[in-house]
């Protein structure tokens, strides 16, 4: 599967961005999807994940209440709505596909994700 992330850019603190990640090559309707991010000099960290049936979501503590993950299986696309952005949200954001189908609770463990997009840069200025 190929994942194409888009929607990144530069925004002032307090602003919003919506990231999209479109998949091609196979349907993702039975797989959980996740967003991760990596800031310069730091390890890749979990941001948000959604179960294969959209029944459950999982968020990092640092983004809970500000970010919302969603998916549109008809478009084979996952989204990340980011509100109230902070400078510490600055990073390259990656989408990824869970390696296990039909997982009940969306995992935040990056080693459980098998396919990754190329990343989109989000820069939040103070």
CSV table of N, CA and C in Angstrom, one decimal:
chain,number,residue,atom,x,y,z
A,1,UNK,N,0.8,-1.2,0.0
A,1,UNK,CA,0.0,0.0,0.0
A,1,UNK,C,0.9,1.3,0.0
A,2,UNK,N,0.4,2.3,-0.7
A,2,UNK,CA,1.1,3.6,-0.7
A,2,UNK,C,0.3,4.6,0.0
A,3,UNK,N,0.9,5.4,0.9
A,3,UNK,CA,0.2,6.4,1.7
A,3,UNK,C,0.8,7.7,1.3
A,4,UNK,N,-0.1,8.7,1.0
A,4,UNK,CA,0.3,10.0,0.6
A,4,UNK,C,-0.3,11.0,1.6
A,5,UNK,N,0.5,11.6,2.4
A,5,UNK,CA,0.1,12.5,3.4
A,5,UNK,C,0.1,13.9,2.8
A,6,UNK,N,-0.8,14.8,3.2
A,6,UNK,CA,-0.8,16.2,2.8
A,6,UNK,C,-1.5,17.0,3.8
A,7,UNK,N,-1.4,18.3,3.6
A,7,UNK,CA,-2.1,19.3,4.5
A,7,UNK,C,-1.2,20.0,5.5
A,8,UNK,N,0.0,19.6,5.5
A,8,UNK,CA,0.9,20.3,6.4
A,8,UNK,C,1.2,21.7,6.0
A,9,UNK,N,1.8,22.5,6.8
A,9,UNK,CA,2.2,23.9,6.5
A,9,UNK,C,2.6,24.6,7.7
A,10,UNK,N,2.6,25.9,7.6
A,10,UNK,CA,3.0,26.8,8.7
A,10,UNK,C,1.8,27.5,9.2
A,11,UNK,N,1.7,27.6,10.5
A,11,UNK,CA,0.5,28.2,11.1
A,11,UNK,C,1.0,28.9,12.4
A,12,UNK,N,0.3,29.9,12.8
A,12,UNK,CA,0.6,30.5,14.1
A,12,UNK,C,0.0,29.7,15.3
A,13,UNK,N,0.5,29.9,16.4
A,13,UNK,CA,0.0,29.2,17.6
A,13,UNK,C,-1.4,29.6,17.8
A,14,UNK,N,-2.2,28.6,18.1
A,14,UNK,CA,-3.7,28.8,18.3
A,14,UNK,C,-4.5,28.4,17.0
A,15,UNK,N,-3.7,28.3,15.9
A,15,UNK,CA,-4.4,28.0,14.7
A,15,UNK,C,-4.7,26.5,14.5
A,16,UNK,N,-5.2,26.2,13.3
A,16,UNK,CA,-5.7,24.9,13.0
A,16,UNK,C,-5.1,24.4,11.6
A,17,UNK,N,-5.0,23.1,11.5
A,17,UNK,CA,-4.7,22.5,10.3
A,17,UNK,C,-5.4,21.1,10.2
A,18,UNK,N,-5.6,20.7,9.0
A,18,UNK,CA,-6.2,19.4,8.8
A,18,UNK,C,-5.3,18.6,7.9
A,19,UNK,N,-4.8,17.5,8.4
A,19,UNK,CA,-4.0,16.6,7.6
A,19,UNK,C,-4.8,15.5,7.0
A,20,UNK,N,-4.4,15.1,5.8
A,20,UNK,CA,-5.1,14.0,5.1
A,20,UNK,C,-4.0,12.9,4.7
A,21,UNK,N,-4.4,11.7,4.7
A,21,UNK,CA,-3.5,10.6,4.2
A,21,UNK,C,-4.4,9.7,3.4
A,22,UNK,N,-4.1,9.7,2.1
A,22,UNK,CA,-4.8,8.9,1.1
A,22,UNK,C,-4.0,7.6,0.8
A,23,UNK,N,-4.7,6.5,0.8
A,23,UNK,CA,-4.0,5.2,0.5
A,23,UNK,C,-4.4,4.7,-0.8
A,24,UNK,N,-3.4,4.0,-1.5
A,24,UNK,CA,-3.7,3.4,-2.7
A,24,UNK,C,-3.0,2.0,-2.7
A,25,UNK,N,-3.5,1.1,-3.5
A,25,UNK,CA,-2.9,-0.2,-3.6
A,25,UNK,C,-3.7,-1.3,-2.9
A,26,UNK,N,-4.4,-1.0,-1.9
A,26,UNK,CA,-5.3,-1.9,-1.3
A,26,UNK,C,-6.3,-1.2,-0.3
A,27,UNK,N,-7.4,-1.8,-0.1
A,27,UNK,CA,-8.4,-1.2,0.8
A,27,UNK,C,-7.9,-1.3,2.3
A,28,UNK,N,-8.2,-0.3,3.1
A,28,UNK,CA,-7.8,-0.3,4.5
A,28,UNK,C,-8.9,-0.5,5.4
A,29,UNK,N,-10.1,-0.8,4.9
A,29,UNK,CA,-11.3,-0.9,5.8
A,29,UNK,C,-11.2,-1.8,6.9
A,30,UNK,N,-10.3,-2.8,6.9
A,30,UNK,CA,-10.3,-3.7,8.1
A,30,UNK,C,-9.0,-3.5,8.9
A,31,UNK,N,-8.4,-2.3,8.7
A,31,UNK,CA,-7.1,-2.0,9.5
A,31,UNK,C,-7.3,-0.7,10.2
A,32,UNK,N,-6.7,-0.7,11.5
A,32,UNK,CA,-6.6,0.5,12.2
A,32,UNK,C,-5.6,1.4,11.5
A,33,UNK,N,-5.8,2.7,11.7
A,33,UNK,CA,-4.9,3.7,11.1
A,33,UNK,C,-4.4,4.7,12.2
A,34,UNK,N,-3.2,5.1,12.0
A,34,UNK,CA,-2.6,6.0,13.0
A,34,UNK,C,-1.8,7.2,12.5
A,35,UNK,N,-1.6,8.2,13.3
A,35,UNK,CA,-0.8,9.3,13.0
A,35,UNK,C,0.3,9.3,14.1
A,36,UNK,N,1.5,9.6,13.6
A,36,UNK,CA,2.7,9.8,14.4
A,36,UNK,C,3.4,11.0,14.0
A,37,UNK,N,4.3,11.5,14.9
A,37,UNK,CA,5.1,12.7,14.5
A,37,UNK,C,6.5,12.6,15.0
A,38,UNK,N,7.4,13.3,14.3
A,38,UNK,CA,8.8,13.3,14.7
A,38,UNK,C,9.4,14.7,14.6
A,39,UNK,N,9.8,15.2,15.7
A,39,UNK,CA,10.4,16.5,15.7
A,39,UNK,C,11.9,16.3,15.5
A,40,UNK,N,12.6,17.4,15.1
A,40,UNK,CA,14.0,17.3,14.9
A,40,UNK,C,14.8,16.8,16.2
A,41,UNK,N,15.6,15.8,16.0
A,41,UNK,CA,16.4,15.3,17.1
A,41,UNK,C,15.6,14.4,18.1
A,42,UNK,N,14.4,14.1,17.8
A,42,UNK,CA,13.6,13.3,18.7
A,42,UNK,C,13.1,12.1,18.0
A,43,UNK,N,12.6,11.1,18.9
A,43,UNK,CA,12.1,9.9,18.3
A,43,UNK,C,10.7,10.1,17.8
A,44,UNK,N,10.3,9.2,16.9
A,44,UNK,CA,8.9,9.3,16.4
A,44,UNK,C,8.0,8.9,17.5
A,45,UNK,N,6.9,9.7,17.7
A,45,UNK,CA,6.0,9.5,18.8
A,45,UNK,C,4.6,9.4,18.3
A,46,UNK,N,3.8,8.7,19.1
A,46,UNK,CA,2.4,8.5,18.8
A,46,UNK,C,1.6,9.7,18.9
A,47,UNK,N,0.6,10.0,18.0
A,47,UNK,CA,-0.3,11.1,18.1
A,47,UNK,C,-1.7,10.6,18.3
A,48,UNK,N,-2.2,9.8,17.4
A,48,UNK,CA,-3.6,9.4,17.4
A,48,UNK,C,-3.8,8.2,16.6
A,49,UNK,N,-4.8,7.4,16.9
A,49,UNK,CA,-5.1,6.2,16.1
A,49,UNK,C,-6.6,6.0,16.2
A,50,UNK,N,-7.1,5.3,15.1
A,50,UNK,CA,-8.5,5.0,15.0
A,50,UNK,C,-8.7,3.5,14.6
A,51,UNK,N,-9.7,2.9,15.2
A,51,UNK,CA,-9.9,1.5,14.9
A,51,UNK,C,-10.4,1.3,13.5
A,52,UNK,N,-10.4,0.0,13.0
A,52,UNK,CA,-10.8,-0.3,11.7
A,52,UNK,C,-12.3,0.1,11.4
A,53,UNK,N,-13.1,0.1,12.5
A,53,UNK,CA,-14.5,0.3,12.3
A,53,UNK,C,-14.9,1.7,12.8
A,54,UNK,N,-13.9,2.5,13.1
A,54,UNK,CA,-14.1,3.9,13.7
A,54,UNK,C,-14.8,3.9,15.0
A,55,UNK,N,-15.0,2.7,15.7
A,55,UNK,CA,-15.6,2.7,16.9
A,55,UNK,C,-14.8,3.2,18.1
A,56,UNK,N,-13.5,3.2,17.9
A,56,UNK,CA,-12.6,3.6,19.0
A,56,UNK,C,-11.5,4.5,18.5
A,57,UNK,N,-11.1,5.4,19.3
A,57,UNK,CA,-9.9,6.2,19.0
A,57,UNK,C,-9.0,6.3,20.2
A,58,UNK,N,-7.8,6.6,20.0
A,58,UNK,CA,-6.8,6.6,21.0
A,58,UNK,C,-5.9,7.9,20.7
A,59,UNK,N,-5.6,8.6,21.8
A,59,UNK,CA,-4.8,9.9,21.6
A,59,UNK,C,-3.7,9.9,22.6
A,60,UNK,N,-2.6,10.6,22.2
A,60,UNK,CA,-1.6,10.9,23.1
A,60,UNK,C,-2.1,12.0,24.1
A,61,UNK,N,-1.6,11.9,25.3
A,61,UNK,CA,-2.1,12.9,26.3
A,61,UNK,C,-1.8,14.3,25.8
A,62,UNK,N,-0.7,14.5,25.1
A,62,UNK,CA,-0.4,15.9,24.7
A,62,UNK,C,-1.3,16.5,23.7
A,63,UNK,N,-2.1,15.7,23.0
A,63,UNK,CA,-3.0,16.2,22.0
A,63,UNK,C,-4.4,16.0,22.3
A,64,UNK,N,-4.7,15.3,23.3
A,64,UNK,CA,-6.1,14.9,23.6
A,64,UNK,C,-6.9,16.2,23.8
A,65,UNK,N,-8.1,16.3,23.2
A,65,UNK,CA,-8.9,17.5,23.4
A,65,UNK,C,-8.6,18.6,22.3
A,66,UNK,N,-7.5,18.4,21.6
A,66,UNK,CA,-7.2,19.4,20.6
A,66,UNK,C,-7.2,18.8,19.2
A,67,UNK,N,-6.8,17.5,19.1
A,67,UNK,CA,-6.7,16.8,17.8
A,67,UNK,C,-7.9,15.8,17.7
A,68,UNK,N,-8.3,15.6,16.5
A,68,UNK,CA,-9.4,14.6,16.2
A,68,UNK,C,-9.0,13.8,15.0
A,69,UNK,N,-9.0,12.4,15.1
A,69,UNK,CA,-8.7,11.5,14.0
A,69,UNK,C,-10.0,11.0,13.5
A,70,UNK,N,-10.1,10.9,12.2
A,70,UNK,CA,-11.3,10.3,11.6
A,70,UNK,C,-10.8,9.6,10.3
A,71,UNK,N,-11.8,8.8,9.7
A,71,UNK,CA,-11.4,8.1,8.5
A,71,UNK,C,-12.6,8.1,7.6
A,72,UNK,N,-12.4,8.0,6.3
A,72,UNK,CA,-13.4,7.8,5.3
A,72,UNK,C,-13.0,6.6,4.4
A,73,UNK,N,-13.6,5.5,4.7
A,73,UNK,CA,-13.2,4.3,4.0
A,73,UNK,C,-13.6,4.3,2.5
A,74,UNK,N,-14.6,5.1,2.2
A,74,UNK,CA,-15.0,5.2,0.8
A,74,UNK,C,-13.9,5.9,0.0
A,75,UNK,N,-13.2,6.8,0.6
A,75,UNK,CA,-12.1,7.5,0.0
A,75,UNK,C,-10.7,6.9,0.4
A,76,UNK,N,-10.7,5.8,1.2
A,76,UNK,CA,-9.5,5.2,1.7
A,76,UNK,C,-8.5,6.2,2.3
A,77,UNK,N,-9.1,7.1,3.1
A,77,UNK,CA,-8.3,8.2,3.6
A,77,UNK,C,-8.5,8.4,5.1
A,78,UNK,N,-7.5,8.8,5.8
A,78,UNK,CA,-7.6,9.1,7.2
A,78,UNK,C,-7.2,10.5,7.4
A,79,UNK,N,-7.8,11.2,8.4
A,79,UNK,CA,-7.6,12.6,8.6
A,79,UNK,C,-7.2,12.9,10.0
A,80,UNK,N,-6.5,14.0,10.2
A,80,UNK,CA,-6.2,14.5,11.5
A,80,UNK,C,-6.5,16.0,11.6
A,81,UNK,N,-7.5,16.3,12.3
A,81,UNK,CA,-7.9,17.7,12.5
A,81,UNK,C,-7.1,18.2,13.7
A,82,UNK,N,-6.4,19.2,13.6
A,82,UNK,CA,-5.5,19.7,14.6
A,82,UNK,C,-5.9,21.2,15.0
A,83,UNK,N,-6.4,21.4,16.2
A,83,UNK,CA,-6.8,22.7,16.6
A,83,UNK,C,-6.0,23.2,17.8
A,84,UNK,N,-6.0,24.4,18.0
A,84,UNK,CA,-5.3,25.0,19.2
A,84,UNK,C,-3.8,24.6,19.1
A,85,UNK,N,-3.2,24.7,18.0
A,85,UNK,CA,-1.9,24.2,17.8
A,85,UNK,C,-0.9,25.0,18.6
A,86,UNK,N,0.1,24.3,19.1
A,86,UNK,CA,1.2,24.9,19.9
A,86,UNK,C,2.5,24.7,19.2
A,87,UNK,N,3.5,25.6,19.5
A,87,UNK,CA,4.8,25.4,18.9
A,87,UNK,C,5.4,24.0,19.1
A,88,UNK,N,5.1,23.4,20.2
A,88,UNK,CA,5.6,22.0,20.5
A,88,UNK,C,5.0,21.0,19.6
A,89,UNK,N,4.0,21.4,18.8
A,89,UNK,CA,3.4,20.4,17.8
A,89,UNK,C,4.2,20.4,16.5
A,90,UNK,N,5.2,21.3,16.4
A,90,UNK,CA,6.0,21.3,15.2
A,90,UNK,C,6.7,20.0,15.0
A,91,UNK,N,6.5,19.4,13.8
A,91,UNK,CA,7.1,18.1,13.6
A,91,UNK,C,6.7,17.7,12.1
A,92,UNK,N,7.3,16.6,11.7
A,92,UNK,CA,6.9,15.9,10.5
A,92,UNK,C,5.8,14.9,10.9
A,93,UNK,N,4.7,14.9,10.3
A,93,UNK,CA,3.6,14.0,10.7
A,93,UNK,C,3.5,12.9,9.7
A,94,UNK,N,3.4,11.7,10.2
A,94,UNK,CA,3.3,10.5,9.4
A,94,UNK,C,2.0,9.7,9.7
A,95,UNK,N,1.4,9.2,8.6
A,95,UNK,CA,0.3,8.3,8.8
A,95,UNK,C,0.8,6.9,8.6
A,96,UNK,N,0.1,5.9,9.2
A,96,UNK,CA,0.5,4.5,9.2
A,96,UNK,C,-0.7,3.6,9.3
A,97,UNK,N,-0.4,2.3,8.8
A,97,UNK,CA,-1.4,1.3,8.8
A,97,UNK,C,-1.0,0.2,9.8
A,98,UNK,N,-2.0,-0.1,10.7
A,98,UNK,CA,-1.8,-1.2,11.6
A,98,UNK,C,-1.5,-2.5,10.9
A,99,UNK,N,-0.5,-3.3,11.4
A,99,UNK,CA,-0.2,-4.5,10.7
A,99,UNK,C,-1.2,-5.6,11.0
A,100,UNK,N,-2.0,-5.4,12.0
A,100,UNK,CA,-3.0,-6.4,12.4
A,100,UNK,C,-4.4,-6.0,12.0
A,101,UNK,N,-5.1,-6.8,11.3
A,101,UNK,CA,-6.5,-6.4,10.9
A,101,UNK,C,-7.5,-6.7,12.1
A,102,UNK,N,-8.5,-5.9,12.0
A,102,UNK,CA,-9.6,-6.1,13.0
A,102,UNK,C,-9.2,-6.0,14.5
A,103,UNK,N,-8.1,-5.2,14.7
A,103,UNK,CA,-7.7,-5.0,16.1
A,103,UNK,C,-8.8,-4.2,16.8
A,104,UNK,N,-9.2,-4.6,18.0
A,104,UNK,CA,-10.4,-3.9,18.7
A,104,UNK,C,-10.0,-2.5,19.1
A,105,UNK,N,-8.8,-2.4,19.8
A,105,UNK,CA,-8.5,-1.1,20.4
A,105,UNK,C,-7.2,-0.6,19.6
A,106,UNK,N,-7.4,0.6,19.0
A,106,UNK,CA,-6.3,1.2,18.2
A,106,UNK,C,-5.0,1.4,19.0
A,107,UNK,N,-3.9,0.8,18.6
A,107,UNK,CA,-2.7,0.8,19.3
A,107,UNK,C,-1.9,2.1,19.0
A,108,UNK,N,-1.1,2.5,20.0
A,108,UNK,CA,-0.2,3.6,19.9
A,108,UNK,C,1.2,3.2,19.8
A,109,UNK,N,1.5,1.9,19.7
A,109,UNK,CA,2.8,1.3,19.5
A,109,UNK,C,3.2,1.4,18.1
A,110,UNK,N,4.2,2.2,17.8
A,110,UNK,CA,4.6,2.4,16.4
A,110,UNK,C,5.2,1.1,15.8
A,111,UNK,N,5.6,0.2,16.6
A,111,UNK,CA,6.1,-1.1,16.0
A,111,UNK,C,5.0,-2.0,15.6
A,112,UNK,N,3.8,-1.6,15.8
A,112,UNK,CA,2.6,-2.4,15.4
A,112,UNK,C,2.1,-1.9,14.1
A,113,UNK,N,2.8,-0.9,13.5
A,113,UNK,CA,2.4,-0.3,12.2
A,113,UNK,C,3.4,-0.8,11.1
A,114,UNK,N,2.8,-1.3,10.0
A,114,UNK,CA,3.7,-1.9,9.0
A,114,UNK,C,3.9,-1.0,7.8
A,115,UNK,N,3.0,-0.1,7.5
A,115,UNK,CA,3.1,0.7,6.3
A,115,UNK,C,3.0,2.2,6.7
A,116,UNK,N,3.9,3.0,6.1
A,116,UNK,CA,4.1,4.4,6.5
A,116,UNK,C,4.0,5.3,5.3
A,117,UNK,N,3.4,6.5,5.5
A,117,UNK,CA,3.5,7.5,4.5
A,117,UNK,C,4.8,8.3,4.5
A,118,UNK,N,5.0,9.2,3.6
A,118,UNK,CA,6.2,9.9,3.5
A,118,UNK,C,6.3,11.1,4.5
A,119,UNK,N,5.3,11.5,5.1
A,119,UNK,CA,5.3,12.6,6.1
A,119,UNK,C,4.9,13.9,5.5
A,120,UNK,N,4.4,14.8,6.3
A,120,UNK,CA,4.1,16.1,5.9
A,120,UNK,C,4.5,17.0,7.1
A,121,UNK,N,5.1,18.1,6.8
A,121,UNK,CA,5.7,19.0,7.8
A,121,UNK,C,4.7,20.0,8.3
A,122,UNK,N,4.6,20.1,9.7
A,122,UNK,CA,3.8,21.0,10.3
A,122,UNK,C,4.7,21.9,11.2
A,123,UNK,N,4.6,23.2,10.9
A,123,UNK,CA,5.4,24.2,11.7
A,123,UNK,C,4.5,25.2,12.4
A,124,UNK,N,4.6,25.3,13.7
A,124,UNK,CA,3.7,26.2,14.5
A,124,UNK,C,4.6,27.3,15.1
A,125,UNK,N,4.3,28.5,14.7
A,125,UNK,CA,5.1,29.6,15.2
A,125,UNK,C,4.5,30.3,16.4
A,126,UNK,N,5.3,30.8,17.3
A,126,UNK,CA,4.7,31.4,18.5
A,126,UNK,C,4.4,32.9,18.3
